[in-house]
Coordinates of N, CA and C in Angstrom, one line a residue:
V1 N 140.6 23.0 -0.7 CA 140.7 24.4 -0.9 C 139.7 25.1 -0.1
G2 N 139.6 26.2 -0.3 CA 138.8 26.9 1.0 C 138.8 28.3 -0.1
V3 N 137.3 28.5 -1.1 CA 137.0 30.0 -1.1 C 136.4 31.2 -0.8
R4 N 136.3 32.3 -1.2 CA 135.6 33.3 -0.5 C 134.6 34.1 -1.5
M5 N 133.2 33.5 -1.6 CA 132.9 34.4 -2.5 C 131.9 35.4 -1.1
S6 N 131.9 37.0 -2.7 CA 131.5 37.9 -1.8 C 130.8 39.2 -3.4
A7 N 129.2 39.0 -2.1 CA 128.8 40.0 -3.6 C 128.4 41.3 -3.0
S8 N 126.8 42.2 -3.2 CA 126.6 42.8 -2.7 C 125.7 42.5 -1.2
K9 N 125.2 41.4 -1.9 CA 124.3 40.7 -1.1 C 124.0 39.1 -1.0
A10 N 125.3 38.9 0.2 CA 125.2 37.1 0.1 C 124.0 36.4 -0.6
H11 N 122.9 36.4 -0.6 CA 122.4 35.5 -0.8 C 121.7 35.5 -2.3
L12 N 122.5 36.6 -2.7 CA 121.9 37.3 -4.5 C 122.7 36.0 -4.8
I13 N 123.9 35.8 -5.0 CA 125.0 34.6 -5.6 C 124.6 33.3 -5.9
G14 N 123.6 33.3 -4.9 CA 122.7 31.4 -5.1 C 122.7 30.3 -5.3
E15 N 122.7 29.4 -7.1 CA 123.6 28.0 -7.5 C 124.6 28.9 -8.5
G16 N 124.6 30.7 -8.2 CA 125.9 30.4 -9.6 C 127.3 30.5 -9.8
C17 N 127.8 29.7 -8.1 CA 128.8 29.7 -7.8 C 129.2 28.8 -6.6
L18 N 130.2 27.2 -7.5 CA 129.5 26.7 -6.6 C 131.1 25.7 -6.8
I19 N 131.9 24.9 -5.6 CA 133.7 24.4 -5.7 C 132.6 23.5 -5.5
G20 N 134.2 22.1 -6.0 CA 132.9 20.5 -6.2 C 135.0 19.8 -6.4
A21 N 134.4 18.9 -6.7 CA 135.6 17.8 -7.5 C 135.3 16.9 -8.4
A22 N 135.8 16.9 -9.0 CA 135.8 15.9 -9.7 C 136.3 14.9 -10.0
F23 N 136.1 13.5 -10.2 CA 136.7 12.0 -10.4 C 136.1 11.7 -12.4
V24 N 137.9 11.9 -11.9 CA 138.3 11.2 -13.8 C 138.6 10.3 -13.8
G25 N 137.9 9.3 -15.3 CA 138.9 8.1 -14.8 C 138.4 7.9 -16.1
T26 N 138.8 6.6 -16.2 CA 137.9 5.5 -17.5 C 137.5 3.9 -17.6
H27 N 136.6 4.1 -18.1 CA 135.8 2.3 -17.1 C 135.4 1.8 -18.8
E28 N 136.0 1.2 -19.7 CA 135.4 0.7 -20.9 C 136.3 1.0 -22.1
G29 N 137.3 1.5 -21.0 CA 138.1 2.1 -22.6 C 137.1 4.1 -22.4
Q30 N 136.2 4.0 -21.6 CA 135.9 5.8 -22.5 C 136.4 6.1 -20.6
G31 N 137.1 7.5 -21.0 CA 137.0 8.3 -20.3 C 135.1 9.0 -19.8
L32 N 135.8 9.2 -18.6 CA 134.3 9.3 -17.7 C 134.9 10.8 -16.7
V33 N 133.6 11.6 -16.6 CA 134.1 12.3 -15.2 C 132.2 12.6 -14.7
T34 N 133.0 12.2 -13.0 CA 131.6 11.9 -12.6 C 132.0 14.2 -12.0
T35 N 130.9 15.2 -11.7 CA 131.6 15.9 -10.9 C 130.5 15.9 -8.7
L36 N 130.9 16.9 -7.9 CA 130.5 16.6 -6.9 C 130.4 18.3 -7.2
L37 N 129.1 18.7 -6.3 CA 129.3 20.3 -6.3 C 128.9 20.8 -4.7
F38 N 128.9 21.9 -4.0 CA 128.4 22.8 -3.4 C 128.0 23.3 -3.3
S39 N 127.0 24.6 -3.4 CA 126.6 25.6 -3.5 C 126.3 26.1 -2.0
P40 N 127.6 26.9 -1.9 CA 127.7 27.3 -0.3 C 126.5 28.3 0.3
V41 N 125.6 29.1 -0.7 CA 124.5 29.7 -0.2 C 123.9 29.5 -0.8
S42 N 122.6 27.6 -1.3 CA 121.7 27.2 -0.9 C 122.3 26.3 0.1
G43 N 122.9 26.1 0.1 CA 123.7 24.6 0.7 C 123.3 23.8 0.3
R44 N 123.1 23.1 -1.1 CA 122.8 22.5 -1.5 C 123.9 21.4 -1.9
V45 N 124.1 20.0 -2.5 CA 125.0 19.6 -2.9 C 124.8 19.0 -4.2
F46 N 125.2 19.0 -5.5 CA 125.0 18.3 -6.4 C 126.4 16.6 -6.8
V47 N 125.9 16.5 -7.7 CA 126.6 15.3 -8.6 C 125.8 15.5 -10.0
T48 N 126.9 15.8 -10.6 CA 127.0 14.9 -11.8 C 127.4 13.7 -12.5
F49 N 126.5 14.0 -13.9 CA 127.2 12.0 -14.1 C 127.5 12.3 -15.6
A50 N 128.4 11.9 -16.4 CA 129.6 11.9 -17.1 C 127.8 11.7 -18.4
E51 N 127.3 10.2 -18.5 CA 126.6 10.1 -18.6 C 125.6 10.6 -20.1
D52 N 124.9 11.6 -19.0 CA 123.2 12.1 -19.3 C 123.7 13.4 -18.6
N53 N 122.7 14.3 -19.3 CA 122.3 15.4 -17.8 C 121.9 15.3 -16.7
S54 N 121.8 14.2 -15.9 CA 120.8 13.6 -14.8 C 121.9 13.3 -13.9
G55 N 121.2 14.0 -12.5 CA 122.5 14.3 -11.7 C 121.4 13.5 -10.3
L56 N 121.9 14.3 -9.4 CA 121.4 14.1 -7.9 C 121.5 15.4 -6.6
V57 N 120.9 14.8 -6.2 CA 120.4 17.2 -5.4 C 120.6 16.3 -3.7
A58 N 121.2 17.4 -3.4 CA 120.8 16.7 -1.2 C 120.9 17.9 -0.5
Q59 N 120.0 18.3 0.1 CA 120.5 19.6 1.1 C 121.2 19.4 2.5
P60 N 122.1 19.1 2.6 CA 122.5 19.4 3.7 C 123.3 20.4 4.5
M61 N 122.4 21.0 4.4 CA 122.7 22.6 5.0 C 121.2 23.4 4.9
P62 N 120.9 23.8 5.4 CA 119.6 25.1 5.3 C 120.8 26.4 4.3
A63 N 119.6 27.2 3.3 CA 120.0 28.3 2.6 C 120.4 29.4 3.7
L64 N 121.5 29.8 2.8 CA 121.9 31.0 3.9 C 120.7 32.2 3.8
E65 N 119.5 32.9 5.7 CA 118.8 34.1 4.8 C 119.4 35.0 3.9
E66 N 118.8 35.7 4.1 CA 118.4 37.0 3.8 C 118.9 38.1 4.4
R67 N 119.5 38.8 4.5 CA 121.0 39.6 5.8 C 119.6 40.9 6.6
T68 N 119.1 41.7 7.2 CA 117.8 43.2 6.5 C 119.0 43.7 6.7
M69 N 120.1 44.2 7.9 CA 120.1 44.7 9.1 C 122.4 44.5 8.7
V70 N 122.8 45.6 8.1 CA 124.3 44.8 6.8 C 125.7 45.8 6.7
D71 N 126.0 46.5 7.9 CA 127.2 48.0 7.5 C 128.0 47.7 5.9
E72 N 128.4 46.5 6.2 CA 129.5 46.3 4.9 C 128.9 46.1 3.4
E73 N 129.7 46.9 2.6 CA 129.5 46.9 1.4 C 128.8 45.6 0.9
L74 N 129.9 45.1 1.3 CA 130.1 43.4 0.8 C 129.5 42.9 1.8
E75 N 128.6 41.6 1.4 CA 129.0 40.3 1.7 C 129.1 39.1 1.9
E76 N 130.1 38.7 2.9 CA 130.9 37.4 1.8 C 130.7 36.4 3.4
V77 N 130.7 35.3 2.2 CA 131.7 33.2 2.9 C 132.1 32.9 2.5
E78 N 132.3 31.8 2.9 CA 133.5 31.1 3.1 C 133.3 29.8 2.8
A79 N 133.8 29.0 1.5 CA 133.7 27.3 2.3 C 134.9 26.9 1.2
F80 N 134.8 26.0 2.7 CA 136.0 24.5 2.6 C 135.6 23.2 1.3
L81 N 136.2 23.2 0.3 CA 136.5 21.7 0.3 C 137.4 20.7 0.8
C82 N 136.8 19.7 1.8 CA 137.5 19.0 2.0 C 137.9 17.5 1.1
L83 N 139.1 16.5 1.2 CA 139.4 16.0 0.2 C 139.3 14.4 1.2
G84 N 139.6 14.1 2.4 CA 139.9 12.8 3.2 C 140.9 12.0 2.2
M85 N 141.9 11.9 3.3 CA 143.1 10.3 3.0 C 142.6 9.2 2.2
D86 N 141.3 8.9 3.3 CA 140.2 8.2 2.5 C 139.6 8.0 1.7
G87 N 139.6 9.2 1.1 CA 138.8 9.2 -0.3 C 137.2 9.5 0.0
A88 N 137.2 9.8 1.6 CA 135.5 10.8 1.6 C 135.7 12.8 1.4
V89 N 134.9 12.9 1.4 CA 134.8 14.4 0.7 C 133.9 15.4 1.9
S90 N 133.6 16.4 1.7 CA 132.5 17.0 3.0 C 133.1 18.5 2.2
F91 N 132.0 19.2 2.1 CA 131.6 20.9 2.6 C 132.1 21.4 4.0
C92 N 132.3 22.5 3.5 CA 131.7 23.5 5.1 C 131.9 24.7 4.6
R93 N 130.9 25.8 5.3 CA 130.9 26.9 5.1 C 131.2 27.8 6.6
R94 N 130.8 29.1 6.1 CA 131.6 29.7 7.6 C 130.6 31.8 5.7
R95 N 130.2 32.5 6.9 CA 129.3 33.7 6.7 C 130.9 34.9 7.5
V96 N 132.2 35.1 7.4 CA 132.6 36.3 6.9 C 132.3 37.2 8.1
G97 N 133.1 37.9 9.8 CA 132.9 38.1 11.3 C 132.4 36.7 11.8
E98 N 131.0 35.5 11.7 CA 130.7 35.4 12.2 C 132.0 33.8 13.0
E99 N 131.7 33.6 13.3 CA 132.6 32.5 14.1 C 131.9 31.1 13.5
R100 N 130.9 30.8 13.8 CA 130.7 29.0 13.2 C 129.8 29.0 11.6
M101 N 130.6 27.4 11.8 CA 130.9 27.4 11.1 C 129.7 25.5 10.8
E102 N 129.5 25.7 9.5 CA 128.3 24.8 8.6 C 128.6 23.2 8.5
W103 N 128.6 21.8 8.8 CA 129.4 21.5 7.9 C 128.1 20.2 6.9
S104 N 128.4 19.3 5.9 CA 127.9 19.5 5.1 C 127.6 17.8 6.1
G105 N 129.4 17.6 6.6 CA 129.1 15.8 6.5 C 130.1 14.7 5.7
E106 N 130.8 13.9 6.0 CA 131.0 13.6 5.1 C 130.5 12.3 4.1
I107 N 131.0 12.8 3.3 CA 130.5 11.9 2.0 C 131.6 10.1 1.6
P108 N 131.3 8.9 1.8 CA 132.0 8.4 2.0 C 132.5 8.1 0.3
R109 N 133.8 7.5 0.2 CA 135.3 7.1 -1.5 C 133.8 6.1 -1.7
D110 N 132.7 5.4 -0.9 CA 132.1 4.5 -1.7 C 130.9 4.8 -2.3
F111 N 130.4 5.6 -2.3 CA 129.4 6.9 -3.0 C 129.8 7.0 -4.3
F112 N 131.2 7.0 -4.7 CA 132.1 7.5 -6.1 C 132.4 6.1 -7.4
P113 N 132.1 6.8 -7.9 CA 132.3 6.0 -9.1 C 133.6 4.6 -8.8
R114 N 133.7 3.6 -9.0 CA 135.2 3.7 -9.2 C 136.6 2.8 -10.0
W115 N 136.0 3.3 -11.6 CA 136.8 4.0 -12.3 C 136.9 4.9 -11.6
A116 N 136.9 5.7 -11.2 CA 137.8 7.3 -10.7 C 139.3 7.0 -10.2
E117 N 139.7 7.4 -10.6 CA 141.2 7.6 -10.6 C 142.2 8.4 -9.9
H118 N 141.2 9.6 -10.1 CA 141.5 10.9 -9.7 C 140.9 11.8 -9.6
K119 N 140.9 12.9 -7.5 CA 140.5 13.7 -8.6 C 141.1 15.0 -8.9
F120 N 140.0 15.9 -8.8 CA 140.4 17.1 -8.9 C 139.6 18.2 -8.2
A121 N 139.9 19.1 -7.7 CA 139.2 20.1 -7.1 C 139.1 21.1 -7.5
S122 N 137.9 22.2 -8.0 CA 137.3 22.9 -8.7 C 135.7 23.7 -8.6
L123 N 136.1 25.2 -9.5 CA 135.3 26.3 -8.8 C 134.3 25.9 -10.7
N124 N 133.2 26.3 -9.9 CA 132.2 25.6 -11.2 C 130.8 27.4 -11.0
F125 N 131.0 27.5 -12.5 CA 129.8 29.0 -12.7 C 128.8 28.5 -12.9
Q126 N 127.5 29.4 -12.8 CA 126.1 29.0 -13.4 C 126.2 30.9 -13.5
I127 N 126.2 31.2 -14.7 CA 126.1 32.6 -14.5 C 124.2 33.3 -14.8
D128 N 123.9 31.9 -15.3 CA 122.5 32.5 -15.0 C 121.6 31.8 -13.7
K129 N 122.3 31.3 -13.1 CA 121.8 31.2 -12.1 C 122.4 33.1 -11.0
L130 N 123.0 33.7 -11.2 CA 123.4 34.7 -10.4 C 122.8 35.6 -10.7
K131 N 122.8 36.5 -9.3 CA 121.5 37.8 -9.3 C 122.5 38.4 -8.7
A132 N 123.1 38.6 -8.9 CA 124.6 40.0 -8.7 C 125.5 39.1 -9.0
P133 N 126.4 40.8 -9.3 CA 128.0 40.6 -10.2 C 128.4 39.8 -8.7
A134 N 129.3 38.7 -8.5 CA 130.2 38.0 -7.7 C 131.5 37.9 -7.9
E135 N 132.4 37.9 -7.0 CA 133.3 37.3 -7.6 C 133.9 36.2 -5.6
V136 N 134.4 35.7 -6.5 CA 135.5 34.5 -6.2 C 136.6 34.6 -6.1
V137 N 137.4 34.3 -5.2 CA 138.9 34.4 -4.8 C 139.0 32.3 -3.9
V138 N 140.3 31.8 -4.1 CA 141.2 30.9 -3.5 C 141.7 31.5 -2.3
T139 N 141.1 31.7 -1.3 CA 141.9 31.8 0.1 C 143.0 30.1 1.0
W140 N 142.4 29.3 0.0 CA 143.8 27.8 0.9 C 143.1 27.4 0.0
A141 N 144.2 26.3 -0.6 CA 144.9 24.9 -0.7 C 146.0 24.2 -1.1
G142 N 145.9 23.4 -0.2 CA 147.4 21.8 0.1 C 146.8 21.0 1.1
P143 N 147.6 19.8 0.9 CA 147.2 18.9 1.5 C 146.5 18.9 2.8
Q144 N 146.7 20.3 3.5 CA 145.6 20.4 5.5 C 144.8 20.5 5.6
L145 N 144.6 20.7 5.9 CA 143.0 21.4 6.9 C 143.4 22.7 7.4
P146 N 142.9 23.9 6.8 CA 143.7 25.3 8.1 C 143.5 24.5 9.2
A147 N 144.5 24.4 10.2 CA 144.7 25.0 12.2 C 143.2 24.3 11.8
A148 N 142.4 25.9 12.3 CA 140.9 26.2 13.1 C 139.8 25.7 12.9
L149 N 140.2 24.9 11.5 CA 139.2 24.5 10.2 C 139.2 23.2 10.6
A150 N 140.2 22.3 10.8 CA 140.4 20.7 11.4 C 140.4 20.6 13.2
K151 N 140.4 21.6 14.0 CA 139.8 21.5 14.7 C 138.2 21.3 15.4
A152 N 137.4 22.6 14.3 CA 136.6 22.0 13.9 C 135.2 21.4 13.4
K153 N 135.9 20.9 13.0 CA 135.6 20.0 11.8 C 135.0 18.4 13.1
P154 N 133.5 18.2 12.2 CA 133.5 16.6 12.8 C 132.7 15.8 11.9
M155 N 133.1 14.6 13.1 CA 133.4 13.0 12.4 C 132.5 12.4 12.0
S156 N 130.8 13.3 11.7 CA 129.8 12.9 11.3 C 129.7 12.5 9.9
Q157 N 128.9 11.8 9.4 CA 128.6 10.9 7.7 C 127.2 11.8 7.3
F158 N 127.9 12.1 5.9 CA 126.6 12.8 5.0 C 125.3 12.0 5.4
E159 N 124.4 12.5 6.4 CA 122.7 12.3 6.2 C 121.2 12.8 5.0
A160 N 121.8 13.8 4.1 CA 121.1 14.9 4.0 C 120.6 13.1 2.8
M161 N 118.7 13.5 2.2 CA 118.8 13.0 1.4 C 119.3 13.3 0.0
W162 N 119.1 11.7 -1.1 CA 119.3 12.8 -2.1 C 118.1 12.1 -3.2
G163 N 117.8 13.3 -3.6 CA 116.5 13.7 -5.2 C 117.6 13.9 -6.7
E164 N 116.5 13.1 -7.6 CA 117.6 13.5 -9.1 C 116.6 14.9 -9.0
H165 N 118.0 15.2 -10.0 CA 118.2 16.9 -10.8 C 118.1 16.8 -12.0
Q166 N 117.9 17.9 -12.4 CA 117.9 17.6 -13.9 C 118.7 18.8 -14.6
W167 N 119.8 18.9 -15.2 CA 120.9 19.3 -15.4 C 120.5 20.4 -17.0

């Protein structure tokens, strides 16, 4: 899934708009959801667990810096969620108008709960984290990556360190 996020200044989107995947299933007769979320602006990846308000956070990419010289009325960032056939997940982002793509590295399937039977792409919003109005548009959805993206995808593992995060 690919999205384009727009705001007067991209860095003002903050962690208000996130792209992710929900891992859904049952364990001991109870329905559970674990969610993996990526903030294209902060470069952070979050994991929420069904059991409580705690989770994990990692920083696989640096935060987008504020641009001082911008000619456009809106700044735009594209972000992609890549769900591999092997169950691995990765994220990438780029500023619209720039060629450079940044990748999170692949998070292997064994990182996610064994009880997860289904994966669903998601967009999540934390309105209290938005610092300016933003627009989010789904630009791509499909079983294969767009050709330009597939060519640019490195085969690296997710190497960022996980830490505890309270929601």
